[in-house]
Amino acid sequence: MSTVVVTGTQWGDEGKGKIVDYLAQQADTVVRFQGGANAGHTVVVDGEAYKLRLMPSGILFKGSHCVVGNGVAFDPKVMLQEMDSLASRGIDLSGIRISNRAQVVLPYHRLMDGLGDEARGKNKVGTTKNGIGPCYVDRDNRIGIRVCDLVEKETFAQKLKENLAVKNRELALLYDHAPLDYDEILKEYEGYADRLRPYVCDTIALLDEEIKAGRKILFEGAQATMLDIDYGTYPYVTASHPVSGGVGVGCGVAPQKIDKVIGIVKAYCTRVGEGPFPTEQLNETGNRLREIGHEYGVVTGRPRRTGWLDACVVRYAGILSGIDYMAVTRLDILDDFDTIQMCTGYRYQGKLLNEIPASLKVLSEVEPVYETFAGWKTDITKVRKYEDLPKEARVYLERMAEVTGIRLGIVSVGPNRDETIVLANDIF
Ligand code: IMP
């Protein structure tokens, strides 16, 4: 048995794609279990950047099975765009497997995501407008259309007819919006179904077989702990479960079948969209982090909010996901800073807090307790061994491990596959 979950510990964009791609070199199968085209993973291979949204990052590694699990809000349009783009760059697509139980994103989901969020005015979540929330709402309301329905011509036509009648009424009544055209959507989605049918299967059975055969499986989380629908800064969250527990329900793999959990920790912190962010730096430091780190959304192009590492959040992620090792990413972005700060606690009304407050009022009023570290002021991108990192960098990393209670497993010092320091040799 060799199964590894990769989960984000902050607000997403931690560089999961790079670590997943790195680990995928050893994996037989890479699985997405939640989220959808709202994710944006940039993976750099041989100096070439690939931007993936729905496709498991393992696609860039020859011979991998790439599974889209049932917990994914599956957008066939985006999937096919990604498949076409990858095929035009010579990537082999034969390993793709799409769960027949995944929920399908339809045009009304995308439209209503945008209209609904705008209608909240100053309370908007700032969603990526990919229809993720509305797609999961339909699932929970038991009117969703699944991939198994999409590939059955008559079932899809019938379900679309019923759903669209309701959605068009909602569009008119709530948003004064013109109706969407049934025939147009039907034709578009029948075309998608024809192209995707060969890749659709029961991924539960597939994963069960692979686990029993001792194959190496990597579960690739999208988004991150603080965006989890239950554990994040609700309501400023996504609509799925990026924590490791999401694997169980998101692809039908039982908890005791999971061997290891790797938490991705960006060496500083970013967030896209609205919601509290205690260590945010609305100043020159924040601007420098954004510019040096090119912190702009892969999917939306939005400038990301930036700040210092919040070790409280990472500790929380460690508890929630049972993280065995941290993979610290983008350490090189801090190469030029004279000093670096890390938040190691929250103070609220004069008292130190022991946990992440559920109340957004409290979370937005906490005062981060910072520790200051000397910068290393050296280019670390060529370093391949932990002991060759500058002492200041090691001090920063070791304090991170101490405060969060999670061991260091990987340190990434650049975007390329080889710009990686591995401390843990027992991940797979
Ligand atoms: P949704 O997932 O599109 O519904 O957006 C909900 C919130 O999650 C918004 O604040 C988004 O900016 C955020 N979000 C969704 N996906 C990602 C991601 O991959 N990285 C960072 N933030 C994300």
XYZ file of C-alpha atoms and ligand atoms in Angstrom:
451
model
C 0.000 0.000 0.000
C 1.446 3.351 -0.970
C -0.911 6.251 -1.011
C -0.032 9.881 -0.449
C -2.308 12.911 -0.109
C -1.083 16.386 -0.960
C -3.045 19.154 0.702
C -2.651 22.929 0.843
C -2.221 24.369 4.326
C -3.012 28.045 3.680
C -5.403 29.812 1.289
C -4.358 28.011 -1.881
C -1.682 28.818 -4.446
C 1.006 27.262 -2.258
C 2.685 25.666 -5.248
C 0.951 22.311 -4.919
C 1.254 21.678 -8.667
C 5.037 21.616 -8.500
C 5.134 19.217 -5.540
C 2.455 16.992 -7.025
C 4.356 16.901 -10.268
C 7.554 16.108 -8.386
C 5.906 13.241 -6.478
C 4.042 12.107 -9.595
C 7.378 11.000 -11.003
C 7.161 8.111 -8.553
C 3.384 7.621 -8.667
C 1.434 5.225 -10.865
C -1.765 7.213 -10.501
C -2.651 10.813 -9.658
C -6.169 11.619 -8.453
C -8.147 14.847 -8.072
C -10.812 14.464 -5.371
C -12.466 17.883 -4.950
C -12.856 21.336 -6.465
C -12.839 21.815 -10.181
C -11.744 24.368 -12.737
C -11.430 26.942 -9.935
C -7.985 25.504 -9.234
C -4.973 26.804 -11.074
C -1.815 24.754 -10.936
C 1.302 25.928 -12.705
C 3.785 23.157 -13.343
C 7.135 23.874 -14.978
C 8.800 20.988 -16.799
C 12.087 21.518 -18.643
C 11.548 25.260 -18.466
C 8.081 24.988 -20.049
C 5.117 26.156 -17.976
C 1.835 24.244 -18.052
C -1.219 25.820 -16.460
C -3.690 23.166 -15.352
C -7.100 23.710 -13.825
C -9.038 20.478 -13.847
C -6.530 17.980 -15.107
C -4.528 16.087 -12.461
C -0.943 17.370 -12.617
C 0.290 13.803 -13.126
C -0.674 14.142 -16.799
C 2.762 15.615 -17.409
C 4.383 12.398 -16.316
C 4.448 9.568 -18.808
C 2.619 6.427 -17.868
C 0.491 7.854 -15.038
C -3.199 7.209 -14.682
C -4.874 10.586 -14.114
C -8.150 10.212 -12.271
C -10.872 12.828 -11.884
C -12.728 11.571 -8.817
C -16.446 11.777 -8.029
C -15.910 14.695 -5.641
C -14.783 16.967 -8.462
C -17.162 19.554 -9.937
C -16.444 18.416 -13.476
C -16.529 21.000 -16.248
C -16.361 19.096 -19.554
C -15.687 22.264 -21.529
C -12.577 23.121 -19.508
C -11.449 19.493 -19.489
C -11.571 19.290 -23.266
C -9.813 22.637 -23.664
C -7.027 21.363 -21.436
C -6.877 18.044 -23.258
C -6.593 19.807 -26.637
C -3.935 22.155 -25.397
C -1.888 19.367 -23.839
C -2.256 17.155 -26.926
C -0.987 20.011 -29.115
C 2.125 20.066 -26.927
C 2.677 16.344 -27.378
C 1.327 15.154 -24.012
C -0.148 11.636 -23.935
C -3.787 11.686 -22.782
C -4.452 7.953 -22.698
C -4.167 7.734 -18.901
C -7.168 9.978 -18.176
C -10.056 8.393 -16.230
C -13.149 10.386 -15.283
C -15.503 9.255 -12.531
C -18.989 8.399 -13.740
C -20.259 9.802 -10.415
C -18.690 13.279 -10.728
C -21.132 16.185 -10.917
C -21.178 18.116 -14.197
C -20.777 21.903 -14.322
C -23.311 23.432 -16.716
C -23.488 26.938 -18.217
C -26.164 27.986 -15.708
C -23.796 27.122 -12.832
C -21.105 29.442 -14.155
C -23.624 32.191 -14.873
C -25.332 31.941 -11.497
C -22.004 31.823 -9.670
C -21.150 35.251 -11.068
C -24.627 36.753 -10.703
C -25.139 35.332 -7.210
C -21.807 36.544 -5.871
C -22.276 40.034 -7.346
C -25.743 40.207 -5.800
C -24.183 39.876 -2.342
C -22.673 43.311 -2.808
C -20.097 44.078 -0.152
C -20.494 40.570 1.273
C -19.381 38.869 -1.926
C -17.058 35.879 -1.591
C -15.071 36.797 -4.695
C -15.499 33.385 -6.289
C -13.651 32.376 -9.440
C -17.061 32.288 -11.242
C -16.447 28.762 -12.477
C -19.778 27.510 -11.205
C -18.274 25.352 -8.458
C -20.586 26.415 -5.611
C -23.817 26.213 -7.681
C -22.795 22.802 -9.051
C -22.348 21.397 -5.530
C -25.605 23.080 -4.451
C -27.435 21.106 -7.150
C -25.743 17.920 -5.975
C -26.846 18.556 -2.383
C -30.295 19.510 -3.615
C -30.320 16.188 -5.496
C -30.933 17.711 -8.893
C -27.330 17.543 -10.116
C -26.387 15.953 -13.411
C -23.599 13.413 -13.121
C -21.089 12.248 -15.689
C -22.972 8.941 -15.991
C -26.051 11.006 -16.979
C -24.068 13.148 -19.399
C -22.912 10.122 -21.358
C -26.453 8.653 -21.584
C -28.010 10.700 -24.376
C -31.648 10.409 -23.305
C -31.010 10.772 -19.600
C -29.025 13.942 -20.183
C -31.631 15.467 -22.513
C -34.365 14.793 -19.934
C -32.451 16.040 -16.899
C -31.262 19.135 -18.708
C -34.838 19.934 -19.741
C -36.122 19.666 -16.159
C -33.238 21.598 -14.642
C -33.134 24.328 -17.230
C -36.830 25.082 -16.764
C -36.156 25.783 -13.074
C -32.896 27.633 -13.672
C -34.428 29.885 -16.315
C -37.186 30.855 -13.883
C -34.580 31.602 -11.228
C -32.541 33.635 -13.695
C -35.581 35.721 -14.613
C -36.968 36.188 -11.110
C -33.751 36.715 -9.183
C -31.557 38.444 -11.733
C -33.890 39.644 -14.482
C -31.719 37.616 -16.851
C -32.692 36.263 -20.279
C -33.297 32.479 -20.445
C -30.576 30.096 -21.610
C -31.309 28.110 -24.737
C -31.994 24.399 -24.245
C -31.052 23.251 -27.754
C -27.798 25.131 -27.678
C -26.678 23.604 -24.366
C -27.893 20.171 -25.407
C -25.903 20.270 -28.629
C -22.790 21.629 -26.914
C -22.866 18.999 -24.153
C -23.710 16.105 -26.473
C -20.527 17.010 -28.318
C -18.572 16.927 -25.049
C -20.127 13.607 -24.099
C -19.098 12.033 -27.405
C -15.505 13.063 -26.908
C -15.280 12.203 -23.219
C -17.132 8.854 -23.208
C -13.968 6.771 -23.734
C -12.435 8.188 -20.569
C -15.425 7.686 -18.256
C -15.388 4.752 -15.842
C -16.072 3.649 -12.278
C -13.012 5.165 -10.643
C -13.912 3.611 -7.277
C -13.316 0.140 -8.680
C -10.210 1.335 -10.492
C -8.656 2.827 -7.345
C -9.604 -0.191 -5.269
C -7.817 -2.466 -7.714
C -4.785 -0.233 -7.832
C -4.514 0.001 -4.047
C -4.847 -3.775 -3.741
C -2.138 -4.197 -6.349
C 0.164 -1.979 -4.274
C 0.414 0.713 -6.905
C 1.548 4.163 -5.849
C -1.281 6.649 -5.734
C -1.082 10.378 -5.230
C -4.190 12.334 -4.223
C -3.877 15.898 -5.401
C -5.769 18.450 -3.332
C -6.907 21.710 -4.900
C -7.452 24.948 -2.947
C -6.470 24.588 0.712
C -7.375 24.200 4.372
C -8.393 27.798 4.989
C -10.734 27.598 1.977
C -12.391 24.367 3.191
C -16.172 24.718 3.344
C -16.249 23.665 7.037
C -12.784 24.453 8.375
C -11.871 27.590 6.459
C -12.813 31.217 6.946
C -16.485 30.549 6.208
C -18.255 32.012 4.219
C -15.105 33.185 2.406
C -14.276 29.676 1.297
C -14.718 27.337 -1.617
C -17.531 24.774 -1.694
C -15.554 21.549 -1.161
C -13.211 19.795 1.298
C -9.553 20.338 0.479
C -8.477 18.770 3.820
C -7.188 15.192 3.626
C -10.564 13.871 4.798
C -11.908 15.020 1.425
C -10.182 12.035 -0.171
C -12.543 9.581 1.488
C -15.712 11.120 0.148
C -14.137 12.606 -2.953
C -12.951 9.399 -4.522
C -14.207 6.541 -2.427
C -10.973 5.614 -0.680
C -11.344 4.711 2.992
C -9.272 6.617 5.622
C -7.152 3.653 6.698
C -5.967 3.261 3.111
C -4.084 6.552 3.292
C -0.402 6.170 4.150
C 0.926 9.700 4.234
C -0.237 13.271 4.089
C 2.010 16.031 2.776
C 1.037 19.611 3.625
C 2.175 22.270 1.203
C 3.350 25.424 2.935
C 4.334 28.470 0.951
C 7.242 30.222 2.742
C 5.031 33.320 2.990
C 1.293 33.682 2.598
C -1.197 34.724 -0.072
C -4.932 34.808 -0.481
C -7.251 35.547 -3.428
C -10.726 36.924 -2.944
C -12.327 38.304 0.189
C -12.110 37.278 3.841
C -9.813 37.706 6.843
C -6.067 37.307 6.443
C -4.308 38.157 9.736
C -0.744 38.431 8.396
C -1.635 40.456 5.269
C 0.895 43.177 4.455
C -0.839 46.111 2.818
C 2.481 47.877 2.349
C 5.776 47.798 0.481
C 6.610 44.337 1.886
C 3.334 42.997 0.494
C 4.052 44.601 -2.888
C 7.548 43.104 -2.976
C 6.231 39.628 -2.172
C 3.644 40.000 -4.954
C 6.116 41.222 -7.565
C 9.018 38.880 -6.764
C 6.637 35.942 -6.384
C 4.498 36.884 -9.455
C 1.495 36.472 -7.220
C -1.317 36.837 -9.749
C -4.125 34.281 -10.097
C -3.614 31.526 -12.697
C -7.359 31.340 -13.398
C -8.503 34.925 -12.883
C -5.303 36.969 -13.244
C -6.284 38.798 -10.039
C -3.420 40.207 -7.952
C -3.141 38.043 -4.842
C -3.159 39.500 -1.366
C 0.211 38.883 0.262
C 1.653 38.619 3.755
C 4.049 36.836 6.093
C 3.826 33.156 6.916
C 1.103 32.388 9.431
C 2.356 29.347 11.354
C -0.907 29.215 13.356
C -2.806 28.395 10.188
C -0.279 25.714 9.201
C -0.469 24.131 12.668
C -4.273 24.030 12.303
C -3.939 22.384 8.882
C -1.606 19.825 10.454
C -4.256 18.877 12.989
C -7.095 18.726 10.471
C -5.293 16.707 7.838
C -2.898 14.659 9.975
C 0.051 16.057 8.055
C 3.182 13.873 8.222
C 5.541 16.185 6.368
C 5.600 19.770 5.215
C 6.715 20.621 1.716
C 7.851 24.227 1.944
C 7.603 26.003 -1.382
C 8.913 29.244 -2.856
C 11.587 29.747 -0.233
C 13.689 31.460 -2.934
C 11.154 34.310 -3.142
C 12.500 35.461 0.236
C 16.139 35.501 -0.984
C 16.393 39.293 -1.047
C 14.639 40.249 2.159
C 16.773 41.771 4.961
C 14.437 40.397 7.576
C 11.561 37.912 7.444
C 8.646 37.610 9.816
C 6.614 34.618 10.913
C 3.370 34.761 12.868
C 3.610 32.237 15.698
C 0.506 33.180 17.682
C -2.623 35.353 17.765
C -3.413 37.821 20.506
C -7.024 38.838 21.033
C -8.110 41.353 23.635
C -4.733 40.999 25.345
C -4.827 37.184 25.553
C -2.949 34.619 23.466
C -5.308 32.312 21.605
C -4.797 28.596 21.398
C -6.880 27.971 18.307
C -8.046 29.504 15.032
C -11.186 31.473 15.882
C -14.356 30.358 14.109
C -15.785 33.871 14.397
C -14.698 36.027 11.494
C -15.134 39.073 13.683
C -12.546 37.704 16.100
C -10.251 36.461 13.341
C -10.239 39.846 11.646
C -9.414 41.556 14.951
C -6.615 39.262 16.168
C -3.173 40.762 16.449
C -0.524 38.458 14.959
C 2.458 37.773 17.223
C 5.533 37.920 15.007
C 9.014 36.522 15.340
C 11.647 38.218 13.206
C 14.358 36.284 11.346
C 17.485 37.492 9.577
C 17.283 37.118 5.787
C 19.934 35.064 3.956
C 20.437 37.513 1.092
C 21.748 34.805 -1.251
C 20.397 33.046 -4.312
C 19.377 29.591 -3.060
C 17.968 28.234 -6.324
C 21.068 26.082 -6.993
C 21.053 24.445 -3.552
C 20.127 20.730 -3.647
C 21.081 19.584 -0.147
C 19.465 20.809 3.032
C 22.803 21.340 4.798
C 23.928 23.608 1.929
C 21.128 26.095 2.582
C 22.297 29.288 4.307
C 22.116 29.008 8.081
C 19.474 31.777 8.245
C 17.190 29.811 5.913
C 17.574 26.684 8.038
C 16.789 28.643 11.192
C 13.594 29.925 9.570
C 12.544 26.452 8.370
C 13.340 24.736 11.640
C 11.335 27.262 13.605
C 8.457 26.652 11.201
C 8.616 22.931 11.942
C 8.808 23.596 15.672
C 5.831 25.975 15.831
C 3.613 23.869 13.584
C 4.657 20.502 15.033
C 5.154 19.124 11.503
C 8.375 17.638 10.170
C 10.130 19.135 7.152
C 9.924 16.781 4.192
C 10.636 18.829 1.077
C 11.949 22.335 0.418
C 11.377 23.863 -2.990
C 13.865 26.514 -4.099
C 12.591 27.230 -7.621
C 9.790 26.367 -10.024
C 11.571 23.554 -11.903
C 11.354 19.861 -11.022
C 15.014 19.669 -10.083
C 14.953 22.771 -7.883
C 13.891 20.647 -4.964
C 15.542 19.552 -1.720
C 14.212 16.291 -0.341
C 14.679 15.540 3.345
C 12.148 12.726 3.647
C 12.927 9.637 1.649
C 9.918 7.655 2.821
C 7.101 9.643 1.200
C 6.322 6.798 -1.198
P -14.860 29.366 -5.756
O -14.028 28.178 -5.400
O -14.721 29.767 -7.196
O -16.280 29.230 -5.320
O -14.294 30.617 -4.926
C -14.401 30.688 -3.511
C -13.151 31.283 -2.900
O -12.071 30.374 -3.049
C -12.686 32.589 -3.558
O -12.138 33.429 -2.558
C -11.600 32.138 -4.508
O -10.672 33.163 -4.776
C -10.987 31.009 -3.708
N -10.328 30.024 -4.550
C -10.907 29.061 -5.286
N -9.995 28.325 -5.908
C -8.795 28.792 -5.543
C -7.441 28.391 -5.836
O -7.155 27.428 -6.555
N -6.476 29.154 -5.242
C -6.762 30.180 -4.415
N -7.995 30.571 -4.117
C -9.003 29.879 -4.674
